[in-house]
C-alpha cells in the first residue's frame, strides 16, 4: 500500500498522490513540465530571431508541432517503462491503473501524428527537423534510455529546438555553432536528470551514464560541460556577430554549474533548475544573433 502524502490542495501537483483522479494521471503521463518548457522556448526563439512577435501561423504551428510531440514522448516513455516502474515507481499512472497501457500508446501515436502533420504543413524543411526531434525522443524511450548512449538522443532533441526556430524563420546564422553548444547543455541536463535514480538504475541492471559515472564524476562532468559551454559562447560571439547579450547567455550557463554544489536534501531540484537556466540561456543566445538584413 502506498503511503500518500497529504498536503491539502497541493496534493494534485504530486505524482505520487492520487488526488485529482484520472485527469491528473493523464497529465502526469505526458510529463507536462518539460513539454511546456520546450514549447515555450521554441516559440520564444522564433520571435527573438525575427525581432518581433511570431505570426499567428508561426506561433500556432510551432505549438502544434512541438507540444504534441513532447507530450507523446512522455506518454511513450511511461508505456515503455511499465515493467521497471512496477518495482521502482508504483505511483506511475499506468502501473496504478489510472491509465491503461493501450490508451497511453494510442495517445502517444496520436501526438506524433499531429506533430508531424503540422510540420509537413509548415514545410518539408520543417518536417525534416521535426523528424529528427521525434526520432530522438522515440529512440530514447524505446532503446537508449537505459544505456550511456541515451545522451545522444538528448543531444539531438536539444539541438532541434533552436534549429526548428531557425528553419521556420529562415534565420540560419548560428545553426552550426548551436550544435556543439546543445551537446554540452544536453550532457549536463541528462546527467542531472539521471543522478537521483542512478543507484536504483544500477541495482536494476540499467547502465545509464549517471549510474556508470557515479555521483561524484557525474557532478564534475555537469559543472565542466556548462563552464566549457559558457566559454565557447564568449569565444564564438565575435565570429557570429552577436551583441553583448551573448555574455548574459554565457553567464546563465555558467551559473547552471552551481547546481553541483546544492545541498544533498535539495539535489532533486538540480534538474528543474538547470532546465530553466538552459532554456533561458538558449533564448538569450539566440537573441544575441544579428537580425537578418531587410
Short mmCIF file of C-alpha atoms in Angstrom, two decimals:
data_model
loop_
_atom_site.label_atom_id
_atom_site.label_comp_id
_atom_site.label_asym_id
_atom_site.label_seq_id
_atom_site.Cartn_x
_atom_site.Cartn_y
_atom_site.Cartn_z
CA UNK A 1 0.00 0.00 0.00
CA UNK A 2 1.36 3.41 -0.94
CA UNK A 3 1.87 5.99 1.78
CA UNK A 4 0.43 9.06 0.01
CA UNK A 5 1.50 12.49 1.32
CA UNK A 6 -1.28 14.82 2.49
CA UNK A 7 -0.75 18.43 1.57
CA UNK A 8 -4.18 19.95 1.09
CA UNK A 9 -4.71 21.44 -2.37
CA UNK A 10 -1.06 20.96 -3.33
CA UNK A 11 -1.57 17.20 -3.45
CA UNK A 12 -2.67 17.38 -7.08
CA UNK A 13 0.82 18.55 -8.03
CA UNK A 14 2.45 15.43 -6.59
CA UNK A 15 2.54 12.48 -8.99
CA UNK A 16 2.73 10.10 -6.03
CA UNK A 17 -0.67 11.28 -4.76
CA UNK A 18 -3.92 10.03 -6.38
CA UNK A 19 -5.68 13.35 -5.74
CA UNK A 20 -7.30 14.55 -8.95
CA UNK A 21 -8.08 11.08 -10.24
CA UNK A 22 -7.72 10.19 -13.89
CA UNK A 23 -7.38 13.79 -15.05
CA UNK A 24 -4.14 14.38 -13.19
CA UNK A 25 -2.98 10.84 -14.02
CA UNK A 26 -3.24 11.65 -17.72
CA UNK A 27 -1.43 14.93 -17.11
CA UNK A 28 1.49 13.28 -15.33
CA UNK A 29 1.65 10.58 -18.00
CA UNK A 30 2.69 13.22 -20.53
CA UNK A 31 5.39 14.84 -18.34
CA UNK A 32 3.85 18.31 -18.78
CA UNK A 33 6.58 20.45 -17.20
CA UNK A 34 9.40 19.73 -19.68
CA UNK A 35 6.88 19.59 -22.56
CA UNK A 36 5.60 23.11 -21.87
CA UNK A 37 9.09 24.50 -21.25
CA UNK A 38 10.46 23.21 -24.56
CA UNK A 39 7.41 24.54 -26.44
CA UNK A 40 7.72 27.98 -24.84
CA UNK A 41 11.44 28.11 -25.66
CA UNK A 42 10.72 27.20 -29.29
CA UNK A 43 8.07 29.89 -29.81
CA UNK A 44 10.17 32.48 -27.97
CA UNK A 45 13.19 31.57 -30.10
CA UNK A 46 11.23 32.18 -33.31
CA UNK A 47 10.22 35.61 -32.06
CA UNK A 48 13.71 36.56 -30.96
CA UNK A 49 15.27 35.52 -34.26
CA UNK A 50 12.91 37.77 -36.21
CA UNK A 51 12.85 40.57 -33.60
CA UNK A 52 9.05 40.68 -33.50
CA UNK A 53 6.18 38.60 -32.23
CA UNK A 54 5.71 35.43 -34.28
CA UNK A 55 2.78 35.49 -36.67
CA UNK A 56 -0.32 33.58 -35.61
CA UNK A 57 0.54 30.90 -38.19
CA UNK A 58 4.06 30.52 -36.83
CA UNK A 59 3.05 30.53 -33.15
CA UNK A 60 0.19 28.08 -33.61
CA UNK A 61 2.24 25.93 -36.00
CA UNK A 62 5.22 25.66 -33.67
CA UNK A 63 2.97 24.92 -30.69
CA UNK A 64 1.09 22.19 -32.56
CA UNK A 65 4.41 20.82 -33.78
CA UNK A 66 6.32 20.73 -30.51
CA UNK A 67 3.78 20.33 -27.71
CA UNK A 68 2.04 17.16 -29.03
CA UNK A 69 5.43 15.62 -29.82
CA UNK A 70 6.76 16.30 -26.33
CA UNK A 71 3.59 15.04 -24.67
CA UNK A 72 3.72 11.92 -26.85
CA UNK A 73 7.35 11.27 -25.93
CA UNK A 74 6.36 11.48 -22.25
CA UNK A 75 3.49 9.05 -22.69
CA UNK A 76 5.61 6.63 -24.72
CA UNK A 77 8.27 6.79 -22.01
CA UNK A 78 5.80 5.58 -19.36
CA UNK A 79 4.41 2.96 -21.77
CA UNK A 80 7.90 1.54 -22.34
CA UNK A 81 8.92 1.67 -18.66
CA UNK A 82 5.86 -0.02 -17.16
CA UNK A 83 7.70 -3.18 -16.03
CA UNK A 84 10.51 -1.25 -14.37
CA UNK A 85 8.04 1.19 -12.82
CA UNK A 86 6.12 -1.65 -11.15
CA UNK A 87 9.18 -2.26 -9.00
CA UNK A 88 10.58 1.24 -8.55
CA UNK A 89 7.72 3.71 -9.16
CA UNK A 90 4.36 2.14 -8.25
CA UNK A 91 2.75 5.61 -8.26
CA UNK A 92 3.07 5.98 -12.06
CA UNK A 93 -0.32 6.32 -13.84
CA UNK A 94 -0.14 3.11 -15.88
CA UNK A 95 1.16 1.00 -13.01
CA UNK A 96 -1.59 2.06 -10.60
CA UNK A 97 -4.25 1.52 -13.23
CA UNK A 98 -5.33 5.15 -13.68
CA UNK A 99 -4.42 4.97 -17.39
CA UNK A 100 -4.42 1.79 -19.45
CA UNK A 101 -1.25 0.88 -21.29
CA UNK A 102 -3.09 0.68 -24.62
CA UNK A 103 -4.60 4.13 -24.09
CA UNK A 104 -1.16 5.57 -23.33
CA UNK A 105 0.24 4.12 -26.55
CA UNK A 106 -2.71 5.42 -28.56
CA UNK A 107 -2.23 8.89 -27.08
CA UNK A 108 1.47 8.82 -27.94
CA UNK A 109 0.81 7.81 -31.54
CA UNK A 110 -1.87 10.49 -31.90
CA UNK A 111 0.54 13.12 -30.61
CA UNK A 112 3.21 12.12 -33.10
CA UNK A 113 0.69 12.23 -35.97
CA UNK A 114 -0.47 15.74 -35.03
CA UNK A 115 3.12 16.94 -34.65
CA UNK A 116 4.43 15.59 -37.95
CA UNK A 117 1.29 16.61 -39.87
CA UNK A 118 1.76 20.16 -38.58
CA UNK A 119 5.44 20.09 -39.55
CA UNK A 120 4.53 18.98 -43.08
CA UNK A 121 2.02 21.85 -43.27
CA UNK A 122 4.80 24.28 -42.32
CA UNK A 123 7.19 22.93 -44.98
CA UNK A 124 9.36 19.99 -45.91
CA UNK A 125 12.42 21.56 -44.28
CA UNK A 126 10.47 21.92 -41.03
CA UNK A 127 9.29 18.31 -41.37
CA UNK A 128 12.89 17.12 -41.70
CA UNK A 129 13.87 18.89 -38.46
CA UNK A 130 10.73 17.62 -36.72
CA UNK A 131 11.51 14.04 -37.75
CA UNK A 132 14.91 14.43 -36.07
CA UNK A 133 13.25 15.62 -32.88
CA UNK A 134 10.65 12.84 -32.86
CA UNK A 135 13.24 10.23 -33.79
CA UNK A 136 15.43 11.33 -30.89
CA UNK A 137 12.54 11.02 -28.44
CA UNK A 138 11.34 7.65 -29.69
CA UNK A 139 14.84 6.14 -29.79
CA UNK A 140 15.41 7.34 -26.23
CA UNK A 141 12.14 5.89 -24.93
CA UNK A 142 12.35 2.53 -26.68
CA UNK A 143 16.05 1.69 -26.94
CA UNK A 144 18.59 4.12 -25.49
CA UNK A 145 17.17 5.22 -22.15
CA UNK A 146 18.92 2.61 -20.04
CA UNK A 147 22.28 2.93 -21.80
CA UNK A 148 25.05 5.57 -21.80
CA UNK A 149 24.14 6.31 -25.45
CA UNK A 150 20.93 7.98 -24.24
CA UNK A 151 22.84 11.25 -24.11
CA UNK A 152 22.97 11.19 -27.93
CA UNK A 153 19.17 11.27 -28.07
CA UNK A 154 19.15 14.19 -25.62
CA UNK A 155 21.73 15.98 -27.78
CA UNK A 156 19.71 15.51 -30.97
CA UNK A 157 16.49 16.56 -29.25
CA UNK A 158 18.02 19.63 -27.63
CA UNK A 159 19.71 20.74 -30.86
CA UNK A 160 16.47 20.60 -32.82
CA UNK A 161 14.71 23.22 -30.66
CA UNK A 162 16.71 26.23 -31.91
CA UNK A 163 17.15 24.52 -35.28
CA UNK A 164 13.38 24.36 -35.79
CA UNK A 165 13.07 28.05 -34.91
CA UNK A 166 15.87 28.88 -37.34
CA UNK A 167 14.40 26.83 -40.16
CA UNK A 168 10.87 28.18 -39.87
CA UNK A 169 12.07 31.80 -39.69
CA UNK A 170 14.78 31.43 -42.33
CA UNK A 171 17.42 32.79 -39.90
CA UNK A 172 20.08 30.10 -40.12
CA UNK A 173 23.04 32.10 -38.83
CA UNK A 174 24.46 30.25 -35.84
CA UNK A 175 22.92 26.90 -36.81
CA UNK A 176 26.31 25.19 -36.98
CA UNK A 177 27.58 26.74 -33.75
CA UNK A 178 24.50 25.76 -31.76
CA UNK A 179 25.01 22.02 -32.33
CA UNK A 180 28.07 21.56 -30.07
CA UNK A 181 26.63 24.02 -27.55
CA UNK A 182 23.43 21.97 -27.48
CA UNK A 183 25.52 18.86 -26.90
CA UNK A 184 27.19 20.36 -23.84
CA UNK A 185 23.88 21.54 -22.39
CA UNK A 186 22.24 18.19 -23.16
CA UNK A 187 25.05 16.32 -21.41
CA UNK A 188 24.63 18.35 -18.25
CA UNK A 189 20.83 18.07 -18.30
CA UNK A 190 20.93 14.34 -18.97
CA UNK A 191 23.22 13.70 -16.02
CA UNK A 192 21.25 15.99 -13.70
CA UNK A 193 18.07 14.15 -14.65
CA UNK A 194 19.62 10.72 -14.15
CA UNK A 195 21.51 11.29 -10.90
CA UNK A 196 18.56 10.93 -8.47
CA UNK A 197 17.78 7.49 -9.91
CA UNK A 198 21.38 6.36 -10.51
CA UNK A 199 21.57 3.95 -7.59
CA UNK A 200 18.25 2.35 -8.42
CA UNK A 201 19.21 2.09 -12.09
CA UNK A 202 22.47 0.35 -11.18
CA UNK A 203 20.69 -2.16 -8.93
CA UNK A 204 18.12 -2.78 -11.65
CA UNK A 205 20.80 -3.54 -14.23
CA UNK A 206 20.44 -0.32 -16.24
CA UNK A 207 23.72 1.17 -17.42
CA UNK A 208 22.81 4.85 -17.62
CA UNK A 209 25.53 7.43 -17.98
CA UNK A 210 24.87 8.73 -14.46
CA UNK A 211 24.99 5.25 -12.92
CA UNK A 212 28.18 4.40 -14.81
CA UNK A 213 29.98 7.61 -13.82
CA UNK A 214 28.70 7.68 -10.25
CA UNK A 215 27.55 10.78 -8.31
CA UNK A 216 30.95 12.46 -7.91
CA UNK A 217 32.11 12.18 -11.50
CA UNK A 218 28.62 12.99 -12.82
CA UNK A 219 28.56 16.27 -10.91
CA UNK A 220 32.07 17.06 -12.14
CA UNK A 221 31.02 16.47 -15.75
CA UNK A 222 27.91 18.62 -15.27
CA UNK A 223 29.96 21.53 -13.97
CA UNK A 224 32.71 21.15 -16.56
CA UNK A 225 30.34 20.87 -19.54
CA UNK A 226 28.45 24.01 -18.52
CA UNK A 227 31.62 26.01 -17.97
CA UNK A 228 33.02 24.88 -21.34
CA UNK A 229 29.73 25.87 -22.99
CA UNK A 230 29.88 29.30 -21.34
CA UNK A 231 33.44 29.87 -22.55
CA UNK A 232 32.50 28.67 -26.05
CA UNK A 233 29.64 31.18 -26.17
CA UNK A 234 32.02 34.00 -25.35
CA UNK A 235 34.62 32.86 -27.89
CA UNK A 236 32.03 32.46 -30.66
CA UNK A 237 30.47 35.88 -30.08
CA UNK A 238 32.63 37.86 -32.50
CA UNK A 239 32.58 35.25 -35.27
CA UNK A 240 28.77 35.14 -35.15
CA UNK A 241 28.39 38.91 -34.93
CA UNK A 242 26.46 38.66 -31.67
CA UNK A 243 25.90 41.65 -29.42
CA UNK A 244 26.68 41.85 -25.71
CA UNK A 245 23.57 39.83 -24.82
CA UNK A 246 25.77 36.81 -25.61
CA UNK A 247 27.62 37.48 -22.36
CA UNK A 248 24.32 37.14 -20.48
CA UNK A 249 23.72 33.77 -22.16
CA UNK A 250 27.21 32.67 -21.13
CA UNK A 251 26.60 33.91 -17.59
CA UNK A 252 23.33 31.99 -17.27
CA UNK A 253 25.08 28.86 -18.50
CA UNK A 254 27.94 29.29 -16.05
CA UNK A 255 25.51 29.85 -13.16
CA UNK A 256 24.00 26.47 -14.01
CA UNK A 257 27.25 24.85 -12.91
CA UNK A 258 26.35 25.80 -9.33
CA UNK A 259 23.73 23.04 -9.21
CA UNK A 260 26.56 20.61 -8.48
CA UNK A 261 27.04 22.18 -5.03
CA UNK A 262 23.38 22.07 -3.99
CA UNK A 263 22.90 20.52 -0.52
CA UNK A 264 22.02 16.85 -0.57
CA UNK A 265 18.49 17.48 0.71
CA UNK A 266 17.54 19.55 -2.36
CA UNK A 267 19.58 17.87 -5.09
CA UNK A 268 16.40 16.68 -6.81
CA UNK A 269 15.88 20.34 -7.69
CA UNK A 270 19.06 20.31 -9.78
CA UNK A 271 17.36 19.15 -12.98
CA UNK A 272 14.38 21.55 -12.97
CA UNK A 273 16.63 24.47 -12.04
CA UNK A 274 19.13 23.56 -14.73
CA UNK A 275 16.35 23.09 -17.29
CA UNK A 276 15.07 26.60 -16.61
CA UNK A 277 18.56 28.08 -16.84
CA UNK A 278 19.31 26.16 -20.04
CA UNK A 279 16.07 27.39 -21.60
CA UNK A 280 16.84 30.98 -20.61
CA UNK A 281 20.42 30.70 -21.88
CA UNK A 282 19.21 29.27 -25.20
CA UNK A 283 16.75 32.04 -25.98
CA UNK A 284 19.22 34.68 -24.77
CA UNK A 285 21.95 33.29 -27.03
CA UNK A 286 19.56 33.33 -29.98
CA UNK A 287 18.53 36.91 -29.13
CA UNK A 288 22.19 37.94 -29.37
CA UNK A 289 22.43 36.82 -33.01
CA UNK A 290 22.34 39.67 -35.54
CA UNK A 291 18.99 40.45 -37.11
CA UNK A 292 18.68 39.48 -40.75
CA UNK A 293 19.22 42.31 -43.20
CA UNK A 294 15.99 43.70 -44.57
#
